[in-house]
PDB file of C-alpha atoms in Angstrom:
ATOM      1  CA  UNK D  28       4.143 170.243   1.308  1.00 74.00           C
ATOM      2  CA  UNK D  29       2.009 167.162   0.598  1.00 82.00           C
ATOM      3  CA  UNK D  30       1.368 164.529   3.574  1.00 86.00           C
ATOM      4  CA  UNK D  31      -0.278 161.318   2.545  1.00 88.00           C
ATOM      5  CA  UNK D  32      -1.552 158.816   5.192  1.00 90.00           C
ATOM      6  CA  UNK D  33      -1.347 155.089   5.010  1.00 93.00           C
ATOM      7  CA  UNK D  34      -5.208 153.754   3.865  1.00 92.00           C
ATOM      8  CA  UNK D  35      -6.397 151.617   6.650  1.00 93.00           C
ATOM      9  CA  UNK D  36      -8.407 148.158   5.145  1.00 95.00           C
ATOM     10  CA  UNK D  37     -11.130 146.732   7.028  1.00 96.00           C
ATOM     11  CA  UNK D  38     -13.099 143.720   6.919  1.00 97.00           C
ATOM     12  CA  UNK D  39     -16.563 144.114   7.909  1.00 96.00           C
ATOM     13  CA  UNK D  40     -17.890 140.348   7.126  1.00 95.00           C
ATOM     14  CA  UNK D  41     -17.320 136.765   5.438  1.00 97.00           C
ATOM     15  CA  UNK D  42     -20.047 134.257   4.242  1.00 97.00           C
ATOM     16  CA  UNK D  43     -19.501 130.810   3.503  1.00 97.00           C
ATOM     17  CA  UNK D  44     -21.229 128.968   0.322  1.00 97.00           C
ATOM     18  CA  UNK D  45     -22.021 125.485   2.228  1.00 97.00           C
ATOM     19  CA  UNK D  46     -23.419 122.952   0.421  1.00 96.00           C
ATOM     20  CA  UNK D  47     -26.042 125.175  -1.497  1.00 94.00           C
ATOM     21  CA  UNK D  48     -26.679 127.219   2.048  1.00 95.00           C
ATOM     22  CA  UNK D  49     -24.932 131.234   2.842  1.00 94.00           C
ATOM     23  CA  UNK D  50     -23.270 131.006   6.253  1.00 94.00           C
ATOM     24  CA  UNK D  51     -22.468 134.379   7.708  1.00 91.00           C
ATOM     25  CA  UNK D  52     -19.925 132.827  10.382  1.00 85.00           C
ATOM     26  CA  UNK D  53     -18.056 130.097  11.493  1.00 88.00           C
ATOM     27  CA  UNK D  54     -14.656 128.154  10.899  1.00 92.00           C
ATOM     28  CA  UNK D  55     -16.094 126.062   7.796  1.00 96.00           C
ATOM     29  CA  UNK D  56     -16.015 126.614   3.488  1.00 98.00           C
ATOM     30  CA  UNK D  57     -18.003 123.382   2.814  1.00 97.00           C
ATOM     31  CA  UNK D  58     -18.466 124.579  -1.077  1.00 97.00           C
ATOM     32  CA  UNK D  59     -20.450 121.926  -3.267  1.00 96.00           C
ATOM     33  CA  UNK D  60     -21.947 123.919  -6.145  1.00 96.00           C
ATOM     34  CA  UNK D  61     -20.359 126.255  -8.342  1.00 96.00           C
ATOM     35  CA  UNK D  62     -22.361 128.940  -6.823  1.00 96.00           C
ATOM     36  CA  UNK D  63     -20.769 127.634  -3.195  1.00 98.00           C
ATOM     37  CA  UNK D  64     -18.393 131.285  -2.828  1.00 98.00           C
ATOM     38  CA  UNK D  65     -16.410 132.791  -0.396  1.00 98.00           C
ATOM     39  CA  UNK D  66     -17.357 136.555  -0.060  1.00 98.00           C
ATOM     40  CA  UNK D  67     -15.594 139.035   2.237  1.00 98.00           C
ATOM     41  CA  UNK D  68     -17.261 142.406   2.217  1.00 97.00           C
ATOM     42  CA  UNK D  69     -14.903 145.200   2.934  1.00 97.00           C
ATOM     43  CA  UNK D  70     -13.932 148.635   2.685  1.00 95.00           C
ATOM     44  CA  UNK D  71     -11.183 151.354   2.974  1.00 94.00           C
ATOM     45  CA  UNK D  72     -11.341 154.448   5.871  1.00 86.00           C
ATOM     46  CA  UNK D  73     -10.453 157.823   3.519  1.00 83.00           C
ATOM     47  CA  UNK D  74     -11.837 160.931   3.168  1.00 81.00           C
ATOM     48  CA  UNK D  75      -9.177 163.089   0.926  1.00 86.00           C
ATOM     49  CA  UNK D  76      -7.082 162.183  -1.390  1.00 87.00           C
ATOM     50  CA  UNK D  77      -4.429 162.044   1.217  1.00 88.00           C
ATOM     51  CA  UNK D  78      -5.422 158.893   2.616  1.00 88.00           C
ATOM     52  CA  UNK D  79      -7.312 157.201  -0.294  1.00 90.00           C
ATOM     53  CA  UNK D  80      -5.658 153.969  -2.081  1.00 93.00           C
ATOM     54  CA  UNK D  81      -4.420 153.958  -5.338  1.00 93.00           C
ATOM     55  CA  UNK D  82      -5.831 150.377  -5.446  1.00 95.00           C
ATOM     56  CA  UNK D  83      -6.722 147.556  -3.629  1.00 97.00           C
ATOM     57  CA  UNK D  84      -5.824 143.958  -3.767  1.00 97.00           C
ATOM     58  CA  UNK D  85      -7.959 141.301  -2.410  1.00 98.00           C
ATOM     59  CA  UNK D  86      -6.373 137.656  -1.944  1.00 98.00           C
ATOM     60  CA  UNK D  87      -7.229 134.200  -1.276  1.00 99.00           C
ATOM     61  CA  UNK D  88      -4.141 132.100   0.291  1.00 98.00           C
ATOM     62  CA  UNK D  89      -3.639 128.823   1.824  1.00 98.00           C
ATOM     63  CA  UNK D  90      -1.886 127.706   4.930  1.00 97.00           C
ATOM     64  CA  UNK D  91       1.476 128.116   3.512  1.00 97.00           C
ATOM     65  CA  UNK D  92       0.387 131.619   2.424  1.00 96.00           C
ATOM     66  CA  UNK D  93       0.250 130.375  -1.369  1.00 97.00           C
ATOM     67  CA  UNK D  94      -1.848 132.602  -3.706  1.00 98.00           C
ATOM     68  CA  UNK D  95      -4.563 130.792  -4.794  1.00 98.00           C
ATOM     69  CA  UNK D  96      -6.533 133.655  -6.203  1.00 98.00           C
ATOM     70  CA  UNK D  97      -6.753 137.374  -6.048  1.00 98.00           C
ATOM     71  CA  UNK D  98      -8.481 140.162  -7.378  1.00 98.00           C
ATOM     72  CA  UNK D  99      -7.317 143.917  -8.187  1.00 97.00           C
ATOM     73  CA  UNK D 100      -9.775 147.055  -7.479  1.00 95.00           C
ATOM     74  CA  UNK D 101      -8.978 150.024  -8.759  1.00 92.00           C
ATOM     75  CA  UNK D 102     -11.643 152.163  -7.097  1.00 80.00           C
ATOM     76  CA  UNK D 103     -13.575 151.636  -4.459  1.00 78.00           C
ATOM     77  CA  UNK D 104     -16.231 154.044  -2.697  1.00 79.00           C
ATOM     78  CA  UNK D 105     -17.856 152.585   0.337  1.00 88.00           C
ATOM     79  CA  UNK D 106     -18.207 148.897   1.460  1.00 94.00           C
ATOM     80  CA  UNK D 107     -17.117 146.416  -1.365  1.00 96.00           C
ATOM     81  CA  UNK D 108     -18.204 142.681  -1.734  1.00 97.00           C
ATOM     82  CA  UNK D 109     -15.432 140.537  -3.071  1.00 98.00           C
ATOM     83  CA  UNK D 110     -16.513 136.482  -4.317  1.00 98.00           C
ATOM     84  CA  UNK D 111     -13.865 134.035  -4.678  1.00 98.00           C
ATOM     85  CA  UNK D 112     -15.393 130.720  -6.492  1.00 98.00           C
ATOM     86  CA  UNK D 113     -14.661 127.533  -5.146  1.00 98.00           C
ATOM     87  CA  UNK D 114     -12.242 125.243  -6.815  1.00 97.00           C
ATOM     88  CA  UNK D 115     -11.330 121.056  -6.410  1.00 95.00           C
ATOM     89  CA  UNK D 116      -7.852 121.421  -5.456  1.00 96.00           C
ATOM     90  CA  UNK D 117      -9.086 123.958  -2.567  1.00 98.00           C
ATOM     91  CA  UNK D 118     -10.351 120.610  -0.811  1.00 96.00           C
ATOM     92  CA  UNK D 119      -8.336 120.040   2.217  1.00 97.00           C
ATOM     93  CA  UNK D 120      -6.696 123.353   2.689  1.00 98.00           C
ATOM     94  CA  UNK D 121      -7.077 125.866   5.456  1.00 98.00           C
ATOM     95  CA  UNK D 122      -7.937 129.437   3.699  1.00 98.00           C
ATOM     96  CA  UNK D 123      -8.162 133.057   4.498  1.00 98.00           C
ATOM     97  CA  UNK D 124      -8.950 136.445   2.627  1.00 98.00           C
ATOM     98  CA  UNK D 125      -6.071 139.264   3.023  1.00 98.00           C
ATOM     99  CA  UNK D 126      -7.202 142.828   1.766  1.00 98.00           C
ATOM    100  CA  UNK D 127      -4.090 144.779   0.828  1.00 97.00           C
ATOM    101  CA  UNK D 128      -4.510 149.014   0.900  1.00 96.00           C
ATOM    102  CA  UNK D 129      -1.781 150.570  -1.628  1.00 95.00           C
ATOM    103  CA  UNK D 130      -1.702 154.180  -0.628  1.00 92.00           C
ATOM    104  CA  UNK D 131       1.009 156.480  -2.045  1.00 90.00           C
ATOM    105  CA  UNK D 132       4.292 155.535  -2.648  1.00 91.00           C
ATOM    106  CA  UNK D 133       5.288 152.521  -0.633  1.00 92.00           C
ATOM    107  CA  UNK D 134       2.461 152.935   2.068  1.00 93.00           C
ATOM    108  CA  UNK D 135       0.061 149.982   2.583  1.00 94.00           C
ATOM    109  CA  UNK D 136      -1.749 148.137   5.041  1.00 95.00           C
ATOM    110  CA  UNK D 137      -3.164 145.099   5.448  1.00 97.00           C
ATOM    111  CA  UNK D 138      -6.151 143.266   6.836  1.00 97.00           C
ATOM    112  CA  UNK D 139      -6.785 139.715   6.987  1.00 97.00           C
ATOM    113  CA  UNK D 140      -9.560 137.503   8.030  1.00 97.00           C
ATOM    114  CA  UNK D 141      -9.823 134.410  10.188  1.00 95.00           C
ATOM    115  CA  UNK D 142      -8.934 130.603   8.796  1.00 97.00           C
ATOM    116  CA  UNK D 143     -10.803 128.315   8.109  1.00 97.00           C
ATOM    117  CA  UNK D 144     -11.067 124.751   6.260  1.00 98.00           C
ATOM    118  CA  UNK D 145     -12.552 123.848   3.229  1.00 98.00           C
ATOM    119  CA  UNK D 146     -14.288 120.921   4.022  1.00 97.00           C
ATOM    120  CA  UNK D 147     -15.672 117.946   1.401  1.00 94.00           C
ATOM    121  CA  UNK D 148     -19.441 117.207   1.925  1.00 93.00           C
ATOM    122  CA  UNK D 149     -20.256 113.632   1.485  1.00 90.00           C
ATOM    123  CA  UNK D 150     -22.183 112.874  -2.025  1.00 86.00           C
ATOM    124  CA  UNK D 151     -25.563 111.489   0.116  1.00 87.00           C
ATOM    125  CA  UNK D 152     -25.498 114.740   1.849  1.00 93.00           C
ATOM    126  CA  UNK D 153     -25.208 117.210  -1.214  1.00 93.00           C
ATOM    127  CA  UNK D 154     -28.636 119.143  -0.636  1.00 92.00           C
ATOM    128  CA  UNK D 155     -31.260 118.657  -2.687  1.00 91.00           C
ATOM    129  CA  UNK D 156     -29.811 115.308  -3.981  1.00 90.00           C
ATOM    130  CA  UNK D 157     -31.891 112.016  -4.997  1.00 90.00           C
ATOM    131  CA  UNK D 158     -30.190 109.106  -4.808  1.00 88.00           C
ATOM    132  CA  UNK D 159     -31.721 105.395  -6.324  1.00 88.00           C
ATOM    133  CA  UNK D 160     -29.131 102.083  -6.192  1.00 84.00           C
ATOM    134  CA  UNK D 161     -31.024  98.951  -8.304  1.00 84.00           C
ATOM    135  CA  UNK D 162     -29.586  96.058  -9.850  1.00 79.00           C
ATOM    136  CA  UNK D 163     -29.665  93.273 -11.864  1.00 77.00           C
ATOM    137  CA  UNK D 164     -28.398  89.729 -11.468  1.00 76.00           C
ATOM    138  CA  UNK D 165     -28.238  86.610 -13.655  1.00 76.00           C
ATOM    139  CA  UNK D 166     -26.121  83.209 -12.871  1.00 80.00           C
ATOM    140  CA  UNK D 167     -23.518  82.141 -15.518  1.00 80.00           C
ATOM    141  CA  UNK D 168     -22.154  78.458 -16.444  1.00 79.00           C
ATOM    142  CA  UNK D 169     -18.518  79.795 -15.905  1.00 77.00           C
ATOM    143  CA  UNK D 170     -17.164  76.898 -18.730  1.00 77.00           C
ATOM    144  CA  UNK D 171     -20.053  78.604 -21.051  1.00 78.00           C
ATOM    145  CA  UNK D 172     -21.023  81.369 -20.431  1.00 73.00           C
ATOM    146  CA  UNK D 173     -24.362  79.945 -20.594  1.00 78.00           C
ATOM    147  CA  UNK D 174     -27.071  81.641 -18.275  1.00 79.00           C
ATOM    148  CA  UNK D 175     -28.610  79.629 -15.132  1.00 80.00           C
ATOM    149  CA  UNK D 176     -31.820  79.498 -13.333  1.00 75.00           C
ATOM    150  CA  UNK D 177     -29.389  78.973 -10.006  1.00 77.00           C
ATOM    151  CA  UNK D 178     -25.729  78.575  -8.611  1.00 78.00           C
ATOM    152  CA  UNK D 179     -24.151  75.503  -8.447  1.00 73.00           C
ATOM    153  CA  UNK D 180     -25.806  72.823  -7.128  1.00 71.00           C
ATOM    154  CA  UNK D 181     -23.073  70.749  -5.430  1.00 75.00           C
ATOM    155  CA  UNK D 182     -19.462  70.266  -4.875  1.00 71.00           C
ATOM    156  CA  UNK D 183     -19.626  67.577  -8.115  1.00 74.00           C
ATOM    157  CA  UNK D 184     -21.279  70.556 -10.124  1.00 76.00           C
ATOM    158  CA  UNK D 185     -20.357  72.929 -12.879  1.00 80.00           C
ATOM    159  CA  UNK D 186     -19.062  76.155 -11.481  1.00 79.00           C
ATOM    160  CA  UNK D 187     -21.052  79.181 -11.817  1.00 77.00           C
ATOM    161  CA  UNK D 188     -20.662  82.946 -11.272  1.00 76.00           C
ATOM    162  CA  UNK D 189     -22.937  85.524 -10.581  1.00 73.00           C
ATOM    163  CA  UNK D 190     -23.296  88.418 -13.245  1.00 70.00           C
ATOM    164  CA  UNK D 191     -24.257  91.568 -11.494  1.00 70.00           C
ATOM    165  CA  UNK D 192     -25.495  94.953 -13.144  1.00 72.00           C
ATOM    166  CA  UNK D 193     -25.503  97.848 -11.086  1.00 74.00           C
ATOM    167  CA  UNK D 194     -27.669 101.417 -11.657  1.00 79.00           C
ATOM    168  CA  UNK D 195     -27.192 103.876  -9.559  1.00 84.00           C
ATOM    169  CA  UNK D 196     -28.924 107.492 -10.656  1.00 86.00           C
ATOM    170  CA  UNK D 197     -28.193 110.656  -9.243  1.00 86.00           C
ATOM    171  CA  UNK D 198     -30.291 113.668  -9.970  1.00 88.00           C
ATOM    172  CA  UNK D 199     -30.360 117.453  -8.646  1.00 87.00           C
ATOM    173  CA  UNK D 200     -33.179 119.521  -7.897  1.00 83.00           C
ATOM    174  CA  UNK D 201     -32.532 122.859  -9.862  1.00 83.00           C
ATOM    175  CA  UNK D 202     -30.463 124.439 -11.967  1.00 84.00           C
ATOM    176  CA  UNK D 203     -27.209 124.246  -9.117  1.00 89.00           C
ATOM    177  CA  UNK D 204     -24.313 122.853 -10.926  1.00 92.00           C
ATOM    178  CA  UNK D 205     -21.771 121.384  -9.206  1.00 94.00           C
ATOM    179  CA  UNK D 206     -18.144 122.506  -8.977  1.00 93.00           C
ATOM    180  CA  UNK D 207     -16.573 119.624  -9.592  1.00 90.00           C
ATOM    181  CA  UNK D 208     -17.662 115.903 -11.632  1.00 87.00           C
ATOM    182  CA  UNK D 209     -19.081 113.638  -9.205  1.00 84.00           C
ATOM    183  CA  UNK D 210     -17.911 109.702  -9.236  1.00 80.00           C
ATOM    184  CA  UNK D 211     -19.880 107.242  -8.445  1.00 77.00           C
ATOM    185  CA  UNK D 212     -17.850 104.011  -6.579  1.00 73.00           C
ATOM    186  CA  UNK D 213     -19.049 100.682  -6.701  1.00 69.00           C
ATOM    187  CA  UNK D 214     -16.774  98.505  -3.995  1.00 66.00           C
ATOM    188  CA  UNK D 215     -16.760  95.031  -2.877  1.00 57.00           C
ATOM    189  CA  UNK D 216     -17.827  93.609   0.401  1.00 64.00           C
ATOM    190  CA  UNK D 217     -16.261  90.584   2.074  1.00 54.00           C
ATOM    191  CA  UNK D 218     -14.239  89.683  -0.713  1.00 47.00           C
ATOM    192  CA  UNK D 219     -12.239  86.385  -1.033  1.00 44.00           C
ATOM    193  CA  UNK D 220      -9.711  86.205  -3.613  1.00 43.00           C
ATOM    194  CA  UNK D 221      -9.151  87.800  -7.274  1.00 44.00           C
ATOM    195  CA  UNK D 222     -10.398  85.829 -10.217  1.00 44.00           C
ATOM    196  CA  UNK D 223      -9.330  88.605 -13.359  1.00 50.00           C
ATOM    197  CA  UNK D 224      -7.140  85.920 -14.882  1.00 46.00           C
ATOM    198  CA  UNK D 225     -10.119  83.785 -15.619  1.00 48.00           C
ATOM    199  CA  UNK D 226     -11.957  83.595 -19.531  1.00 52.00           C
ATOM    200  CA  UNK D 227     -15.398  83.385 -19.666  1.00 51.00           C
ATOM    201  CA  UNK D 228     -16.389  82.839 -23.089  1.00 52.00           C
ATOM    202  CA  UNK D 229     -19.307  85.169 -23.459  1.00 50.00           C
ATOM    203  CA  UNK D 230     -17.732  87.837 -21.514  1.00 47.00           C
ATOM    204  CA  UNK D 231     -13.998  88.507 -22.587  1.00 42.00           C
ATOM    205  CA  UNK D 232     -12.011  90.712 -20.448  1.00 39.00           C
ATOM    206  CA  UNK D 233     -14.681  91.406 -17.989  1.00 40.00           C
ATOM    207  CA  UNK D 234     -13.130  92.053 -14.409  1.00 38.00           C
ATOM    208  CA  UNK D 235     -13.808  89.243 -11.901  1.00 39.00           C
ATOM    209  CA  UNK D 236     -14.108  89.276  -8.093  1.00 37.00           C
ATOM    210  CA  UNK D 237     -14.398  85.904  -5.865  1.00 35.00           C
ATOM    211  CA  UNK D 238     -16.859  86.928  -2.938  1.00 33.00           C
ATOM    212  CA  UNK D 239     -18.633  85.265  -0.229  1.00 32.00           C
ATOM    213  CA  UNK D 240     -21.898  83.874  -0.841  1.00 32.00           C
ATOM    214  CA  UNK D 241     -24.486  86.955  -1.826  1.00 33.00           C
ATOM    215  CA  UNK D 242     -22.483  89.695  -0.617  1.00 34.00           C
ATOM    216  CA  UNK D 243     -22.438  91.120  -4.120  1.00 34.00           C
ATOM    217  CA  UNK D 244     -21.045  94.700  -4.770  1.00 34.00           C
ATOM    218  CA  UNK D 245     -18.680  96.653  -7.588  1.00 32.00           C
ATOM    219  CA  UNK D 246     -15.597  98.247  -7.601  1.00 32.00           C
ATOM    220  CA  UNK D 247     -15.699  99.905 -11.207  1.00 29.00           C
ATOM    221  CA  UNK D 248     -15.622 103.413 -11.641  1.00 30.00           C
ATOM    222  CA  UNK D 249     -17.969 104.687 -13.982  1.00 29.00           C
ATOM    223  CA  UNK D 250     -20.132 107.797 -14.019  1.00 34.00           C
ATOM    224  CA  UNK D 251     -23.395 108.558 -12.344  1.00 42.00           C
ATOM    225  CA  UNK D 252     -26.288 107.253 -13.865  1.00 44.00           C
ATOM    226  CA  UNK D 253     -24.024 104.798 -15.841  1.00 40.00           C
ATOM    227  CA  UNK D 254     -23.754 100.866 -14.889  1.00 43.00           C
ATOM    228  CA  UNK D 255     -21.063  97.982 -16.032  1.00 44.00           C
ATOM    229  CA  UNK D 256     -21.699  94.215 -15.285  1.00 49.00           C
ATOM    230  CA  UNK D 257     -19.211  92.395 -12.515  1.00 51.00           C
ATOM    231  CA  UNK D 258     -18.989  88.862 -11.983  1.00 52.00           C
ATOM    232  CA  UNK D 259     -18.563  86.582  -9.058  1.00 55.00           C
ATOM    233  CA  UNK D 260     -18.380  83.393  -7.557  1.00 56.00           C
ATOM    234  CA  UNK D 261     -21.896  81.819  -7.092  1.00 58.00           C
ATOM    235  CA  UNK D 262     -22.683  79.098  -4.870  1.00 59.00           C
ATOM    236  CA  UNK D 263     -25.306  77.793  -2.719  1.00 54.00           C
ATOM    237  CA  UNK D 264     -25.340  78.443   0.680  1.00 49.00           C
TER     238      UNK D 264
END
């Protein structure tokens, strides 16, 4: 008569891909590149065929014990490293690794590591970043569309508005790529009022903001690198 024994899973280490750095501990996944992975190095106690797995399943889950990725190994010999990659929508969760044993028959076991969050990293702390914000401004006859040398003068004067070019450049040392497309956010300070139903004549359907005195910034959405005018109110102080 045959006897098999259930294969008993076991976890001997996790690192952490953070922000272009290996973390061997700790209750953090802050991934930023695509090289950012979770790895769980683990292996299976047998010695016969007996207690060996048939194969052994390796899974990444959320809180809510969703799948959100898993591997199947059909052999293993030894200690095993397993990578997961990191992935947008994983922003947010809380994740763990679960190592599943399938012996014979219906016998399994299961081992499991710690939680932890995956964590954003804020884009002026991505290492090895280079960040560089410039613009330019010109003042607009809003009637015209004419350029100016200045804002209005007085009350009595023509209005004007202030046309504002932003450039913001991004570059990365390396050849890191990151897991996900970065967007670069141009918003408004101290604003005062939305002017988009106004026509300027040399600059149709150009989004307007009314904002106080020189307190000029965006709110357009483009990519990094990339820059779109804005216009606002312009008036001496």
């Amino acid at each position: 008569m045959q006897v098999f024994t259930t294969p008993k899973p076991r976890i001997s280490g996790v690192k952490y891909g953070n922000n272009g750095l290996l973390a061997e501990s700790g209750s953090i996944w802050a991934p930023v590149f695509t090289e950012d992975k979770l790895r769980v190095t683990w292996s299976v106690n047998s010695s016969t065929t007996y207690d060996a797995p048939r194969y052994v399943e390796v899974t990444l889950r959320d809180e809510s014990w969703s799948k959100l990725d898993h591997q199947r190994i059909d052999s293993s010999t030894g200690s095993v490293e397993t990578a997961f990659s990191p992935q947008e929508h994983y922003i947010g969760k809380r994740v763990h690794v679960e190592v599943v044993a399938y012996g014979h028959d219906t016998l399994q076991e299961t081992a499991s590591t710690s939680e932890v969050s995956v964590n954003p990293t804020k884009p002026t702390e991505i290492y090895g970043s280079h960040w560089a914000i410039t613009y330019n401004s010109r003042r607009i006859i809003t009637s015209t569309g004419e350029y100016d040398s200045g804002c209005q003068g007085s009350y009595f004067g023509r209005m004007h508005h202030a046309l504002v070019q932003p450039n913001t450049r991004f570059d990365l040392a390396g050849q890191r790529r990151l897991m996900a497309p970065l967007t670069i956010v141009h918003k408004i300070v101290e604003g005062q009022g939305d002017t988009r139903n106004v026509n300027y004549p040399a600059y149709p359907r150009v989004l307007v903001w009314a904002i106080k005195r020189n307190h000029i910034a965006l709110r357009l959405r483009k990519s990094a690198g990339s820059a779109i005018p804005a216009l606002a109110f312009c008036k001496r102080a």
